[in-house]
Short mmCIF file of C-alpha atoms in Angstrom, two decimals:
data_model
loop_
_atom_site.label_atom_id
_atom_site.label_comp_id
_atom_site.label_asym_id
_atom_site.label_seq_id
_atom_site.Cartn_x
_atom_site.Cartn_y
_atom_site.Cartn_z
CA GLU A 1 9.25 40.61 42.74
CA ASP A 2 7.46 41.42 46.00
CA GLY A 3 6.96 44.98 44.72
CA ARG A 4 10.68 45.44 43.95
CA PHE A 5 12.59 45.33 40.68
CA LYS A 6 14.85 42.30 40.34
CA ARG A 7 17.51 42.24 37.63
CA GLN A 8 17.61 39.08 35.55
CA PHE A 9 19.88 39.45 32.55
CA ASN A 10 19.07 36.95 29.82
CA PRO A 11 21.92 36.76 27.28
CA ALA A 12 19.71 34.73 24.92
CA TYR A 13 18.24 37.97 23.58
CA PHE A 14 21.53 39.85 23.22
CA ALA A 15 22.76 39.95 19.61
CA THR A 16 20.52 37.01 18.69
CA ALA A 17 20.55 36.01 15.02
CA PRO A 18 17.35 37.11 13.22
CA THR A 19 16.83 33.55 11.98
CA GLN A 20 16.53 32.45 15.62
CA LEU A 21 14.65 35.45 17.00
CA ILE A 22 11.81 35.02 14.49
CA TYR A 23 10.67 31.92 16.42
CA ARG A 24 9.88 34.11 19.46
CA HIS A 25 9.18 37.62 18.17
CA HIS A 26 7.32 39.06 15.20
CA PRO A 27 8.05 42.78 14.76
CA THR A 28 5.21 44.91 13.42
CA LEU A 29 7.49 46.44 10.81
CA GLU A 30 8.92 43.82 8.43
CA ARG A 31 12.27 45.58 8.12
CA TRP A 32 12.99 44.88 11.81
CA GLN A 33 12.85 41.14 11.18
CA MET A 34 16.18 41.64 9.36
CA LEU A 35 15.55 38.52 7.27
CA PRO A 36 16.12 38.21 3.51
CA LYS A 37 12.46 37.24 3.12
CA PRO A 38 10.25 38.51 5.99
CA TYR A 39 7.57 36.31 7.56
CA ASP A 40 3.97 37.48 7.51
CA ARG A 41 1.84 37.01 10.65
CA GLN A 42 0.39 33.66 9.46
CA GLN A 43 3.85 32.24 8.71
CA PHE A 44 5.07 33.36 12.13
CA LEU A 45 2.12 31.75 13.93
CA ALA A 46 2.71 28.48 12.03
CA LEU A 47 6.31 28.12 13.30
CA PRO A 48 7.09 25.60 16.05
CA ARG A 49 7.48 27.15 19.49
CA LEU A 50 11.26 27.13 20.05
CA LYS A 51 12.87 28.50 23.22
CA PRO A 52 16.28 30.25 23.30
CA GLU A 53 17.87 27.09 24.76
CA PHE A 54 16.98 25.24 21.55
CA PHE A 55 19.57 27.32 19.71
CA GLN A 56 21.92 27.69 22.69
CA TYR A 57 22.34 23.89 22.81
CA GLY A 58 23.05 23.72 19.06
CA LEU A 59 19.80 21.98 18.12
CA ALA A 60 18.23 22.12 14.65
CA LEU A 61 14.89 21.15 13.15
CA GLN A 62 15.14 18.18 10.84
CA ASP A 63 11.61 17.65 9.60
CA ALA A 64 8.89 19.32 11.70
CA ASN A 65 8.90 22.98 10.61
CA GLN A 66 5.30 23.73 11.56
CA TYR A 67 3.71 24.10 15.00
CA ARG A 68 0.52 22.23 14.14
CA LEU A 69 1.07 18.74 12.73
CA ARG A 70 -1.30 15.96 11.71
CA ALA A 71 -0.69 12.31 12.49
CA ALA A 72 -2.17 10.02 9.84
CA THR A 73 -1.80 7.00 12.13
CA GLY A 74 -1.85 6.48 15.89
CA ARG A 75 1.86 7.28 16.03
CA ALA A 76 4.06 10.14 14.85
CA LYS A 77 7.77 11.01 14.87
CA ILE A 78 9.65 14.31 14.93
CA THR A 79 13.38 14.34 14.21
CA LEU A 80 15.83 16.95 15.47
CA LYS A 81 19.59 17.28 15.13
CA GLY A 82 21.64 17.73 18.26
CA PRO A 83 25.19 17.40 19.58
CA PRO A 84 25.99 14.09 21.30
CA ASN A 85 26.29 15.66 24.78
CA ILE A 86 22.64 16.77 24.88
CA LEU A 87 20.07 14.71 26.81
CA PHE A 88 16.45 14.76 25.65
CA THR A 89 13.07 13.81 26.98
CA ALA A 90 9.54 14.54 25.79
CA ARG A 91 6.06 14.73 27.24
CA LEU A 92 2.70 14.38 25.54
CA LYS A 93 -0.21 16.34 27.01
CA GLN A 94 -3.90 16.62 26.32
CA ASN A 95 -5.94 19.49 27.78
CA ASN A 96 -2.86 20.51 29.84
CA GLN A 97 -2.77 17.08 31.52
CA SER A 98 0.42 15.03 31.15
CA LEU A 99 -0.07 11.57 29.69
CA ASP A 100 1.76 8.39 30.70
CA GLU A 101 5.52 8.40 30.08
CA ASN A 102 5.24 5.52 27.61
CA GLN A 103 3.24 7.70 25.20
CA THR A 104 6.59 9.21 24.08
CA PHE A 105 9.81 7.44 23.19
CA VAL A 106 13.01 9.42 22.60
CA GLN A 107 16.04 7.83 20.93
CA ARG A 108 19.34 8.96 19.49
CA ASN A 109 20.58 7.79 16.13
CA GLY A 110 23.97 9.50 15.68
CA ASP A 111 23.38 13.25 15.67
CA ARG A 112 19.66 12.71 15.07
CA VAL A 113 17.15 12.68 17.91
CA GLU A 114 13.92 10.83 17.21
CA ILE A 115 10.90 11.86 19.28
CA ASN A 116 8.22 9.22 18.82
CA MET A 117 4.65 9.71 20.01
CA ALA A 118 1.79 7.24 20.49
CA PHE A 119 -1.68 8.73 20.92
CA PRO A 120 -4.09 6.99 23.30
CA ALA A 121 -7.08 8.10 21.17
CA ALA A 122 -7.97 10.43 18.31
CA GLY A 123 -7.75 14.08 19.39
CA THR A 124 -5.52 17.12 19.82
CA TYR A 125 -2.29 16.83 21.82
CA GLN A 126 0.58 19.05 22.88
CA LEU A 127 4.15 17.78 22.62
CA GLU A 128 6.80 19.31 24.86
CA ILE A 129 10.47 18.56 24.17
CA TYR A 130 13.05 19.06 26.92
CA ALA A 131 16.86 19.08 26.63
CA LYS A 132 20.05 19.97 28.45
CA PRO A 133 23.76 19.17 28.20
CA GLN A 134 24.43 15.85 29.95
CA GLN A 135 27.04 17.23 32.36
CA ALA A 136 24.77 20.11 33.45
CA ALA A 137 21.85 17.70 33.94
CA ALA A 138 24.01 15.36 36.05
CA GLN A 139 25.18 18.27 38.25
CA LEU A 140 21.58 19.40 38.70
CA ASN A 141 20.61 15.85 39.62
CA LYS A 142 23.32 15.67 42.32
CA GLN A 143 22.39 19.09 43.76
CA THR A 144 18.64 18.44 43.98
CA GLN A 145 18.75 14.67 44.60
CA GLN A 146 15.93 14.40 42.07
CA SER A 147 15.59 12.98 38.60
CA TYR A 148 16.77 15.05 35.64
CA GLN A 149 14.99 18.36 35.30
CA LEU A 150 15.49 19.54 31.76
CA PRO A 151 14.27 22.89 30.41
CA LEU A 152 11.57 23.08 27.74
CA VAL A 153 13.19 23.73 24.34
CA ALA A 154 10.36 23.15 21.84
CA SER A 155 6.63 22.52 21.65
CA TYR A 156 4.15 21.40 19.02
CA GLU A 157 0.46 20.70 18.63
CA LEU A 158 -0.49 17.36 17.08
CA ILE A 159 -3.83 16.26 15.74
CA ALA A 160 -4.19 12.47 15.83
CA THR A 161 -6.82 10.67 13.76
CA GLN A 162 -6.61 7.38 15.68
CA ALA A 163 -5.02 5.62 18.66
CA GLY A 164 -1.58 3.99 18.62
CA ALA A 165 0.19 1.40 20.79
CA ALA A 166 2.22 2.75 23.72
CA PHE A 167 6.03 2.47 23.86
CA PRO A 168 8.25 0.53 26.30
CA LYS A 169 9.24 2.30 29.50
CA THR A 170 12.83 3.56 29.56
CA TYR A 171 15.08 4.65 32.40
CA ALA A 172 17.91 7.20 32.71
CA THR A 173 20.52 4.51 31.94
CA TYR A 174 18.92 3.93 28.53
CA THR A 175 19.50 7.58 27.60
CA GLU A 176 22.92 7.88 29.22
CA GLN A 177 24.23 4.76 27.45
CA ARG A 178 22.88 5.95 24.07
CA ALA A 179 20.94 2.72 23.56
CA TYR A 180 18.81 2.36 20.42
CA LEU A 181 15.83 0.02 20.29
CA ARG A 182 15.04 -1.11 16.76
CA THR A 183 12.18 -3.50 17.39
CA PRO A 184 9.73 -4.21 18.93
CA ILE A 185 8.88 -0.64 19.89
CA ALA A 186 5.76 -1.45 21.89
CA ALA A 187 4.95 -1.65 25.59
CA LYS A 188 3.58 -5.19 25.26
#
């Protein structure tokens, strides 16, 4: 930084389980994957993009085990598992431009986290999932006097074949109170 070395120890890569490290690193030699069944390059590239915080927060994939997903309708849903103290939010992008907030709708259902997406038109989209423990997010909010700033924990690419209706707008209270909206799940 500014021509000088700056130490930044990241414990996420110290003694990391091979089953977690494979989401970020693909060793040239299979034996260094240290997995019972090594991943070839194609399998590695097909994995969702998971950050170290994904595992640090105790999250788990429920159904979306591939990076590139197809949406048969104008909406799609990805389900994760996560401890009750973790807050989530998601953002849908197209061509690196963030879409309206009501294009994603995140809800908790017990230990399951449902990330719903509505696509404004057919096309290719990027989904970014953010998370952080509730207490840490609240402390950050008080320190910065800004809305929650959660770190990116996972990302996907979605190919939509058609448009879908947008979701209702939610506020921080909705997430904090663990509300669950069954129906109607539409903006209008």
